[in-house]
Amino acid sequence: MQDIKVLGSGCAKCEKTASLIEKLAQEQGASVTVEKETRPEALITYGVMRTPAVVIDGQLVHSGGIPATTDIVSWFKQN
Amino acid sequence: MLSIFTVFADWFAFQLLSLTPDTKLGDSVHFFVEDVTKIYALLVIMIYTIALFRATLNVERVRNFLVGKHRVYGYVFGSAFGAITPFCSCSSIPVFLGFTSAGIPIGITLSFLLTSPLINEVALILLLSLLGWKFTVIYVAVGMLVGILGGAFLDAIRAERWLQSFAAKALQQGQQAPQANTTESGAGSTRLTLRARHQFAQSEALDIFGRVWKWVLLGVGLGALLHGYVPDGWIEQHLGDGQWWSVPSAVLLAIPLYSNVTGIIPVMESLLIHGLPIGTTLAFCMSTVAASFPEFILLKQVMQWRLLATVFAMLLVSFTLVGWLFNLIAVYL
């Protein structure tokens, strides 16, 4: 189970990023939890200056803009 | 070159719709069609071109540059970078925290954040094409000066006392170990292939255009209404002498109005054509863009009310002073 956090203060792009990840995870059969993290403190923790940003299991993998579909798929662990 | 848009608007309003020139409706429609087509075409071409050059500039790199700079340079560069990086209200919090946790003084961060909504490439394109180079230079100088002096003022009153506690802590930690935060998190390569630049520019053009096209419609629409329906000479007669009270009134009136800079420039054009003095126009429009409640409510996440109110009041006073100053010197411009 991968723990995926989408960082950003609830802007439209953050919503889209989160729902895109959820959709792709379902299609790929990846087992993930997606959670939106809107607290500003989280931005400092992960050193993020551009949102939406994506953190997987505590690792920052993406920052700034909606990630590309191919990128998202590559983040999923193959079961 | 820009006259093709006038020709197109002539054709559209007076031939296709067979409106009569020099009527309210004819004038408004002509103004609207000419400005909208001109602005849309310029925006797409110019955003793309500028983005080709700006592809390697990002906020991480700006932050790394500003860390440890002497304060005076810091305010100037902070404001200059605020002007050249595109502004999106959703990025102000991450940028604020990124700068702060790297130990950059609060005044320099605010020089960046205050100038950013006032000046960007879209604003420049519009100012140049609608109002000419002289007004553009004045606008940019005033916008940067408000950012630079505002930042210096906030440091002078030690505004960092009024940050939210987690932000204050991040600032303190950043100042103790200023390099720690900036070495990791790659700022990206300075070299990009032409192909990568093209892709960046293309997505920037689509992204920014997607964000601003409705502001253009709204702004030009309002400008067109003013143009056609405010009686000729009304503004000039009542506000044309730059009466002292008209400037603070314009600044206050602008607070509940909320517009992106893209929407306000066509309105400025229309107001100036109708004889509103330059100082009053600048004060009104800058206040509309920069002193807006939605933006300030966002900043509440990182600032206490006291700081928020101070910054807000500072902006109102600055715009009023700018207005008075330019109304005074308008005859020499």
GROMACS .gro file of C-alpha atoms in nm:
model
  412
    1MET     CA    1   0.000   0.000   0.000
    2GLN     CA    2   0.147   0.333  -0.109
    3ASP     CA    3   0.060   0.643   0.086
    4ILE     CA    4   0.014   0.931  -0.159
    5LYS     CA    5  -0.029   1.291  -0.047
    6VAL     CA    6  -0.124   1.578  -0.276
    7LEU     CA    7   0.002   1.907  -0.133
    8GLY     CA    8  -0.167   2.237  -0.211
    9SER     CA    9  -0.422   2.470  -0.063
   10GLY     CA   10  -0.725   2.336  -0.241
   11CYS     CA   11  -0.672   2.505  -0.578
   12ALA     CA   12  -0.844   2.357  -0.883
   13LYS     CA   13  -0.524   2.194  -1.005
   14CYS     CA   14  -0.471   2.017  -0.674
   15GLU     CA   15  -0.820   1.868  -0.691
   16LYS     CA   16  -0.758   1.754  -1.047
   17THR     CA   17  -0.422   1.601  -0.954
   18ALA     CA   18  -0.572   1.403  -0.669
   19SER     CA   19  -0.863   1.271  -0.872
   20LEU     CA   20  -0.635   1.185  -1.165
   21ILE     CA   21  -0.410   0.979  -0.939
   22GLU     CA   22  -0.709   0.801  -0.789
   23LYS     CA   23  -0.849   0.722  -1.132
   24LEU     CA   24  -0.519   0.591  -1.269
   25ALA     CA   25  -0.453   0.385  -0.957
   26GLN     CA   26  -0.787   0.217  -1.002
   27GLU     CA   27  -0.723   0.147  -1.371
   28GLN     CA   28  -0.380   0.004  -1.297
   29GLY     CA   29  -0.497  -0.193  -0.998
   30ALA     CA   30  -0.237  -0.021  -0.779
   31SER     CA   31  -0.307  -0.027  -0.409
   32VAL     CA   32  -0.277   0.331  -0.285
   33THR     CA   33  -0.434   0.577  -0.049
   34VAL     CA   34  -0.469   0.932  -0.179
   35GLU     CA   35  -0.501   1.215   0.065
   36LYS     CA   36  -0.510   1.593   0.013
   37GLU     CA   37  -0.278   1.783   0.240
   38THR     CA   38  -0.377   2.149   0.270
   39ARG     CA   39  -0.188   2.254   0.583
   40PRO     CA   40   0.076   2.516   0.493
   41GLU     CA   41   0.321   2.353   0.737
   42ALA     CA   42   0.343   2.054   0.504
   43LEU     CA   43   0.491   2.276   0.232
   44ILE     CA   44   0.784   2.356   0.461
   45THR     CA   45   0.829   1.994   0.564
   46TYR     CA   46   0.877   1.881   0.206
   47GLY     CA   47   1.040   2.202   0.078
   48VAL     CA   48   0.768   2.262  -0.179
   49MET     CA   49   0.744   2.598  -0.355
   50ARG     CA   50   0.509   2.512  -0.636
   51THR     CA   51   0.179   2.334  -0.594
   52PRO     CA   52   0.026   2.088  -0.655
   53ALA     CA   53   0.304   1.866  -0.527
   54VAL     CA   54   0.295   1.490  -0.480
   55VAL     CA   55   0.455   1.302  -0.192
   56ILE     CA   56   0.468   0.923  -0.194
   57ASP     CA   57   0.560   0.742   0.127
   58GLY     CA   58   0.728   1.056   0.256
   59GLN     CA   59   0.924   1.122  -0.065
   60LEU     CA   60   0.858   1.430  -0.281
   61VAL     CA   61   0.817   1.306  -0.639
   62HIS     CA   62   0.658   1.602  -0.815
   63SER     CA   63   0.605   1.976  -0.772
   64GLY     CA   64   0.426   2.237  -0.982
   65GLY     CA   65   0.134   2.168  -1.214
   66ILE     CA   66  -0.073   1.862  -1.287
   67PRO     CA   67   0.164   1.567  -1.338
   68ALA     CA   68   0.171   1.382  -1.670
   69THR     CA   69  -0.023   1.056  -1.688
   70THR     CA   70   0.290   0.857  -1.774
   71ASP     CA   71   0.467   0.999  -1.468
   72ILE     CA   72   0.184   0.904  -1.237
   73VAL     CA   73   0.173   0.548  -1.369
   74SER     CA   74   0.548   0.515  -1.323
   75TRP     CA   75   0.510   0.601  -0.953
   76PHE     CA   76   0.287   0.303  -0.881
   77LYS     CA   77   0.458  -0.008  -0.749
   78GLN     CA   78   0.378  -0.304  -0.968
   79ASN     CA   79   0.192  -0.570  -0.776
   80MET     CA   80   0.096   4.634  -3.768
   81LEU     CA   81  -0.168   4.664  -3.497
   82SER     CA   82  -0.393   4.853  -3.738
   83ILE     CA   83  -0.522   4.524  -3.882
   84PHE     CA   84  -0.728   4.490  -3.565
   85THR     CA   85  -0.883   4.832  -3.623
   86VAL     CA   86  -0.964   4.735  -3.980
   87PHE     CA   87  -1.116   4.409  -3.859
   88ALA     CA   88  -1.326   4.591  -3.595
   89ASP     CA   89  -1.440   4.846  -3.858
   90TRP     CA   90  -1.554   4.563  -4.080
   91PHE     CA   91  -1.715   4.365  -3.797
   92ALA     CA   92  -1.906   4.650  -3.631
   93PHE     CA   93  -1.996   4.870  -3.924
   94GLN     CA   94  -2.037   4.623  -4.210
   95LEU     CA   95  -2.118   4.282  -4.070
   96LEU     CA   96  -2.345   4.415  -3.792
   97SER     CA   97  -2.422   4.734  -3.990
   98LEU     CA   98  -2.395   4.954  -3.683
   99THR     CA   99  -2.349   5.325  -3.730
  100PRO     CA  100  -2.016   5.479  -3.627
  101ASP     CA  101  -2.033   5.750  -3.359
  102THR     CA  102  -2.333   5.594  -3.188
  103LYS     CA  103  -2.310   5.450  -2.837
  104LEU     CA  104  -2.364   5.094  -2.950
  105GLY     CA  105  -2.140   5.125  -3.254
  106ASP     CA  106  -1.857   5.274  -3.050
  107SER     CA  107  -1.885   5.016  -2.775
  108VAL     CA  108  -1.891   4.721  -3.010
  109HIS     CA  109  -1.601   4.858  -3.212
  110PHE     CA  110  -1.391   4.917  -2.899
  111PHE     CA  111  -1.474   4.569  -2.772
  112VAL     CA  112  -1.394   4.382  -3.092
  113GLU     CA  113  -1.075   4.573  -3.159
  114ASP     CA  114  -0.934   4.529  -2.809
  115VAL     CA  115  -1.035   4.167  -2.760
  116THR     CA  116  -0.892   4.044  -3.090
  117LYS     CA  117  -0.576   4.249  -3.048
  118ILE     CA  118  -0.518   4.137  -2.691
  119TYR     CA  119  -0.585   3.769  -2.759
  120ALA     CA  120  -0.347   3.760  -3.055
  121LEU     CA  121  -0.073   3.948  -2.869
  122LEU     CA  122  -0.110   3.737  -2.558
  123VAL     CA  123  -0.065   3.404  -2.730
  124ILE     CA  124   0.232   3.518  -2.938
  125MET     CA  125   0.408   3.710  -2.662
  126ILE     CA  126   0.355   3.465  -2.376
  127TYR     CA  127   0.498   3.191  -2.594
  128THR     CA  128   0.799   3.399  -2.698
  129ILE     CA  129   0.876   3.520  -2.348
  130ALA     CA  130   0.835   3.172  -2.203
  131LEU     CA  131   1.099   3.040  -2.446
  132PHE     CA  132   1.349   3.264  -2.270
  133ARG     CA  133   1.210   3.217  -1.922
  134ALA     CA  134   1.201   2.838  -1.935
  135THR     CA  135   1.484   2.792  -1.689
  136LEU     CA  136   1.368   3.056  -1.440
  137ASN     CA  137   1.168   2.916  -1.154
  138VAL     CA  138   1.088   3.018  -0.800
  139GLU     CA  139   1.345   2.779  -0.653
  140ARG     CA  140   1.617   2.951  -0.853
  141VAL     CA  141   1.492   3.296  -0.751
  142ARG     CA  142   1.500   3.187  -0.389
  143ASN     CA  143   1.855   3.054  -0.419
  144PHE     CA  144   1.960   3.383  -0.574
  145LEU     CA  145   1.800   3.594  -0.302
  146VAL     CA  146   1.939   3.397  -0.008
  147GLY     CA  147   2.204   3.595   0.174
  148LYS     CA  148   2.175   3.903  -0.051
  149HIS     CA  149   2.234   4.241   0.105
  150ARG     CA  150   1.899   4.388   0.203
  151VAL     CA  151   1.903   4.679  -0.038
  152TYR     CA  152   1.978   4.456  -0.337
  153GLY     CA  153   1.732   4.209  -0.191
  154TYR     CA  154   1.438   4.448  -0.214
  155VAL     CA  155   1.528   4.555  -0.567
  156PHE     CA  156   1.586   4.203  -0.696
  157GLY     CA  157   1.290   4.066  -0.502
  158SER     CA  158   1.066   4.318  -0.669
  159ALA     CA  159   1.226   4.264  -1.012
  160PHE     CA  160   1.181   3.887  -0.992
  161GLY     CA  161   0.826   3.941  -0.872
  162ALA     CA  162   0.771   4.136  -1.192
  163ILE     CA  163   0.912   3.875  -1.431
  164THR     CA  164   0.769   3.560  -1.277
  165PRO     CA  165   0.406   3.499  -1.367
  166PHE     CA  166   0.166   3.542  -1.080
  167CYS     CA  167  -0.096   3.302  -0.963
  168SER     CA  168  -0.270   3.362  -0.633
  169CYS     CA  169  -0.251   2.990  -0.554
  170SER     CA  170   0.129   3.008  -0.555
  171SER     CA  171   0.169   3.293  -0.308
  172ILE     CA  172   0.163   3.073   0.003
  173PRO     CA  173   0.416   2.813  -0.119
  174VAL     CA  174   0.646   3.089  -0.244
  175PHE     CA  175   0.612   3.282   0.080
  176LEU     CA  176   0.700   2.976   0.288
  177GLY     CA  177   0.978   2.868   0.054
  178PHE     CA  178   1.148   3.208   0.080
  179THR     CA  179   1.086   3.233   0.453
  180SER     CA  180   1.219   2.890   0.540
  181ALA     CA  181   1.534   2.970   0.340
  182GLY     CA  182   1.592   3.259   0.582
  183ILE     CA  183   1.512   3.538   0.336
  184PRO     CA  184   1.394   3.844   0.534
  185ILE     CA  185   1.022   3.902   0.532
  186GLY     CA  186   1.059   4.242   0.361
  187ILE     CA  187   1.239   4.093   0.061
  188THR     CA  188   0.978   3.819   0.032
  189LEU     CA  189   0.704   4.081   0.035
  190SER     CA  190   0.886   4.295  -0.222
  191PHE     CA  191   0.847   3.990  -0.444
  192LEU     CA  192   0.486   3.918  -0.349
  193LEU     CA  193   0.363   4.279  -0.369
  194THR     CA  194   0.512   4.344  -0.712
  195SER     CA  195   0.412   4.009  -0.857
  196PRO     CA  196   0.038   4.070  -0.910
  197LEU     CA  197   0.099   4.428  -1.028
  198ILE     CA  198   0.352   4.356  -1.300
  199ASN     CA  199   0.392   4.058  -1.527
  200GLU     CA  200   0.446   3.996  -1.895
  201VAL     CA  201   0.075   3.998  -1.969
  202ALA     CA  202   0.041   4.339  -1.806
  203LEU     CA  203   0.336   4.468  -2.005
  204ILE     CA  204   0.194   4.348  -2.335
  205LEU     CA  205  -0.139   4.510  -2.264
  206LEU     CA  206   0.008   4.836  -2.138
  207LEU     CA  207   0.234   4.871  -2.439
  208SER     CA  208  -0.034   4.796  -2.693
  209LEU     CA  209  -0.318   4.993  -2.534
  210LEU     CA  210  -0.148   5.281  -2.356
  211GLY     CA  211   0.193   5.326  -2.515
  212TRP     CA  212   0.549   5.302  -2.388
  213LYS     CA  213   0.552   5.615  -2.173
  214PHE     CA  214   0.264   5.502  -1.957
  215THR     CA  215   0.415   5.152  -1.943
  216VAL     CA  216   0.742   5.286  -1.804
  217ILE     CA  217   0.556   5.487  -1.541
  218TYR     CA  218   0.339   5.194  -1.443
  219VAL     CA  219   0.633   4.954  -1.409
  220ALA     CA  220   0.841   5.206  -1.214
  221VAL     CA  221   0.556   5.274  -0.971
  222GLY     CA  222   0.475   4.903  -0.930
  223MET     CA  223   0.836   4.817  -0.850
  224LEU     CA  224   0.880   5.114  -0.621
  225VAL     CA  225   0.575   5.015  -0.417
  226GLY     CA  226   0.726   4.666  -0.381
  227ILE     CA  227   1.076   4.787  -0.293
  228LEU     CA  228   0.975   5.056  -0.044
  229GLY     CA  229   0.697   4.842   0.099
  230GLY     CA  230   0.941   4.560   0.165
  231ALA     CA  231   1.194   4.792   0.326
  232PHE     CA  232   0.924   4.947   0.544
  233LEU     CA  233   0.804   4.606   0.666
  234ASP     CA  234   1.155   4.505   0.766
  235ALA     CA  235   1.204   4.841   0.937
  236ILE     CA  236   0.902   4.781   1.160
  237ARG     CA  237   1.016   4.421   1.219
  238ALA     CA  238   0.709   4.271   1.060
  239GLU     CA  239   0.838   3.918   1.123
  240ARG     CA  240   0.705   3.952   1.481
  241TRP     CA  241   0.356   3.909   1.341
  242LEU     CA  242   0.398   3.592   1.140
  243GLN     CA  243   0.205   3.281   1.234
  244SER     CA  244   0.418   3.088   1.479
  245PHE     CA  245   0.514   2.804   1.244
  246ALA     CA  246   0.624   3.051   0.978
  247ALA     CA  247   0.822   3.254   1.232
  248LYS     CA  248   0.995   2.936   1.344
  249ALA     CA  249   1.075   2.840   0.985
  250LEU     CA  250   1.227   3.185   0.929
  251GLN     CA  251   1.442   3.156   1.238
  252GLN     CA  252   1.567   2.810   1.144
  253GLY     CA  253   1.632   2.926   0.790
  254GLN     CA  254   1.839   3.220   0.910
  255GLN     CA  255   2.048   2.998   1.134
  256ALA     CA  256   2.125   2.755   0.854
  257PRO     CA  257   2.065   2.952   0.539
  258GLN     CA  258   2.230   2.708   0.304
  259ALA     CA  259   2.067   2.392   0.433
  260ASN     CA  260   1.737   2.441   0.259
  261THR     CA  261   1.864   2.557  -0.072
  262THR     CA  262   2.119   2.296  -0.167
  263GLU     CA  263   1.878   2.011  -0.218
  264SER     CA  264   1.558   2.034  -0.422
  265GLY     CA  265   1.714   2.077  -0.763
  266ALA     CA  266   1.638   2.408  -0.924
  267GLY     CA  267   1.659   2.240  -1.261
  268SER     CA  268   1.927   2.263  -1.520
  269THR     CA  269   2.019   2.598  -1.670
  270ARG     CA  270   2.052   2.436  -2.011
  271LEU     CA  271   1.747   2.315  -2.192
  272THR     CA  272   1.709   2.176  -2.538
  273LEU     CA  273   1.512   2.382  -2.784
  274ARG     CA  274   1.247   2.114  -2.782
  275ALA     CA  275   1.208   2.132  -2.402
  276ARG     CA  276   1.186   2.510  -2.424
  277HIS     CA  277   0.919   2.484  -2.689
  278GLN     CA  278   0.719   2.243  -2.474
  279PHE     CA  279   0.747   2.470  -2.172
  280ALA     CA  280   0.649   2.776  -2.375
  281GLN     CA  281   0.355   2.598  -2.531
  282SER     CA  282   0.219   2.482  -2.197
  283GLU     CA  283   0.277   2.827  -2.044
  284ALA     CA  284   0.091   2.997  -2.329
  285LEU     CA  285  -0.203   2.759  -2.293
  286ASP     CA  286  -0.200   2.778  -1.915
  287ILE     CA  287  -0.177   3.156  -1.886
  288PHE     CA  288  -0.419   3.216  -2.170
  289GLY     CA  289  -0.661   2.973  -2.008
  290ARG     CA  290  -0.639   3.175  -1.688
  291VAL     CA  291  -0.666   3.525  -1.826
  292TRP     CA  292  -0.898   3.512  -2.129
  293LYS     CA  293  -1.209   3.573  -1.920
  294TRP     CA  294  -1.045   3.868  -1.744
  295VAL     CA  295  -0.978   4.021  -2.084
  296LEU     CA  296  -1.342   3.980  -2.185
  297LEU     CA  297  -1.461   4.127  -1.857
  298GLY     CA  298  -1.213   4.415  -1.858
  299VAL     CA  299  -1.264   4.507  -2.221
  300GLY     CA  300  -1.639   4.470  -2.176
  301LEU     CA  301  -1.636   4.718  -1.889
  302GLY     CA  302  -1.404   4.947  -2.081
  303ALA     CA  303  -1.636   4.932  -2.382
  304LEU     CA  304  -1.940   5.017  -2.170
  305LEU     CA  305  -1.757   5.312  -2.017
  306HIS     CA  306  -1.645   5.411  -2.364
  307GLY     CA  307  -1.989   5.409  -2.519
  308TYR     CA  308  -2.222   5.497  -2.235
  309VAL     CA  309  -2.052   5.734  -1.994
  310PRO     CA  310  -2.149   6.072  -2.137
  311ASP     CA  311  -1.864   6.250  -2.312
  312GLY     CA  312  -1.698   6.491  -2.078
  313TRP     CA  313  -1.869   6.364  -1.763
  314ILE     CA  314  -1.556   6.218  -1.607
  315GLU     CA  315  -1.342   6.507  -1.722
  316GLN     CA  316  -1.587   6.761  -1.586
  317HIS     CA  317  -1.627   6.603  -1.243
  318LEU     CA  318  -1.293   6.440  -1.175
  319GLY     CA  319  -1.068   6.591  -1.440
  320ASP     CA  320  -0.885   6.836  -1.215
  321GLY     CA  321  -0.755   6.560  -0.993
  322GLN     CA  322  -0.944   6.693  -0.691
  323TRP     CA  323  -0.752   6.572  -0.385
  324TRP     CA  324  -1.039   6.363  -0.246
  325SER     CA  325  -1.085   6.179  -0.573
  326VAL     CA  326  -0.764   5.979  -0.522
  327PRO     CA  327  -0.834   5.825  -0.180
  328SER     CA  328  -1.196   5.771  -0.289
  329ALA     CA  329  -1.076   5.583  -0.596
  330VAL     CA  330  -0.845   5.368  -0.381
  331LEU     CA  331  -1.124   5.282  -0.136
  332LEU     CA  332  -1.377   5.224  -0.410
  333ALA     CA  333  -1.138   4.972  -0.564
  334ILE     CA  334  -1.108   4.751  -0.254
  335PRO     CA  335  -1.430   4.554  -0.301
  336LEU     CA  336  -1.360   4.536  -0.674
  337TYR     CA  337  -1.143   4.244  -0.752
  338SER     CA  338  -0.969   4.203  -1.079
  339ASN     CA  339  -0.664   4.051  -1.226
  340VAL     CA  340  -0.426   4.304  -1.381
  341THR     CA  341  -0.529   4.170  -1.722
  342GLY     CA  342  -0.885   4.282  -1.666
  343ILE     CA  343  -0.802   4.624  -1.535
  344ILE     CA  344  -0.576   4.759  -1.810
  345PRO     CA  345  -0.854   4.791  -2.071
  346VAL     CA  346  -1.053   4.980  -1.806
  347MET     CA  347  -0.755   5.209  -1.747
  348GLU     CA  348  -0.742   5.277  -2.119
  349SER     CA  349  -1.105   5.376  -2.123
  350LEU     CA  350  -1.079   5.593  -1.811
  351LEU     CA  351  -0.776   5.778  -1.946
  352ILE     CA  352  -0.944   5.839  -2.282
  353HIS     CA  353  -1.233   5.994  -2.093
  354GLY     CA  354  -1.008   6.237  -1.913
  355LEU     CA  355  -0.959   6.077  -1.572
  356PRO     CA  356  -0.623   6.213  -1.453
  357ILE     CA  357  -0.332   5.972  -1.468
  358GLY     CA  358  -0.274   5.968  -1.091
  359THR     CA  359  -0.634   5.886  -1.008
  360THR     CA  360  -0.636   5.616  -1.276
  361LEU     CA  361  -0.315   5.455  -1.147
  362ALA     CA  362  -0.436   5.465  -0.788
  363PHE     CA  363  -0.771   5.312  -0.874
  364CYS     CA  364  -0.630   5.035  -1.089
  365MET     CA  365  -0.340   4.936  -0.868
  366SER     CA  366  -0.571   4.923  -0.570
  367THR     CA  367  -0.811   4.698  -0.760
  368VAL     CA  368  -0.533   4.456  -0.849
  369ALA     CA  369  -0.322   4.447  -0.533
  370ALA     CA  370  -0.552   4.534  -0.244
  371SER     CA  371  -0.802   4.257  -0.274
  372PHE     CA  372  -0.966   4.065   0.006
  373PRO     CA  373  -0.944   3.717  -0.151
  374GLU     CA  374  -0.564   3.748  -0.177
  375PHE     CA  375  -0.530   3.875   0.175
  376ILE     CA  376  -0.747   3.606   0.325
  377LEU     CA  377  -0.510   3.352   0.170
  378LEU     CA  378  -0.214   3.515   0.341
  379LYS     CA  379  -0.387   3.476   0.677
  380GLN     CA  380  -0.251   3.121   0.677
  381VAL     CA  381   0.099   3.258   0.731
  382MET     CA  382   0.042   3.602   0.884
  383GLN     CA  383  -0.134   3.726   1.195
  384TRP     CA  384  -0.416   3.978   1.155
  385ARG     CA  385  -0.193   4.258   1.270
  386LEU     CA  386   0.059   4.207   0.990
  387LEU     CA  387  -0.214   4.152   0.736
  388ALA     CA  388  -0.380   4.480   0.833
  389THR     CA  389  -0.045   4.661   0.828
  390VAL     CA  390   0.035   4.542   0.476
  391PHE     CA  391  -0.314   4.631   0.359
  392ALA     CA  392  -0.302   4.980   0.508
  393MET     CA  393   0.047   5.030   0.368
  394LEU     CA  394  -0.079   4.951   0.018
  395LEU     CA  395  -0.373   5.189   0.046
  396VAL     CA  396  -0.148   5.471   0.164
  397SER     CA  397   0.107   5.399  -0.111
  398PHE     CA  398  -0.151   5.403  -0.387
  399THR     CA  399  -0.300   5.725  -0.255
  400LEU     CA  400   0.043   5.889  -0.252
  401VAL     CA  401   0.114   5.759  -0.602
  402GLY     CA  402  -0.216   5.906  -0.720
  403TRP     CA  403  -0.153   6.249  -0.569
  404LEU     CA  404   0.202   6.257  -0.698
  405PHE     CA  405   0.108   6.174  -1.055
  406ASN     CA  406  -0.185   6.413  -1.059
  407LEU     CA  407   0.058   6.685  -0.950
  408ILE     CA  408   0.322   6.613  -1.208
  409ALA     CA  409   0.079   6.512  -1.485
  410VAL     CA  410   0.133   6.840  -1.669
  411TYR     CA  411   0.502   6.763  -1.713
  412LEU     CA  412   0.447   6.413  -1.849
   0.00000   0.00000   0.00000
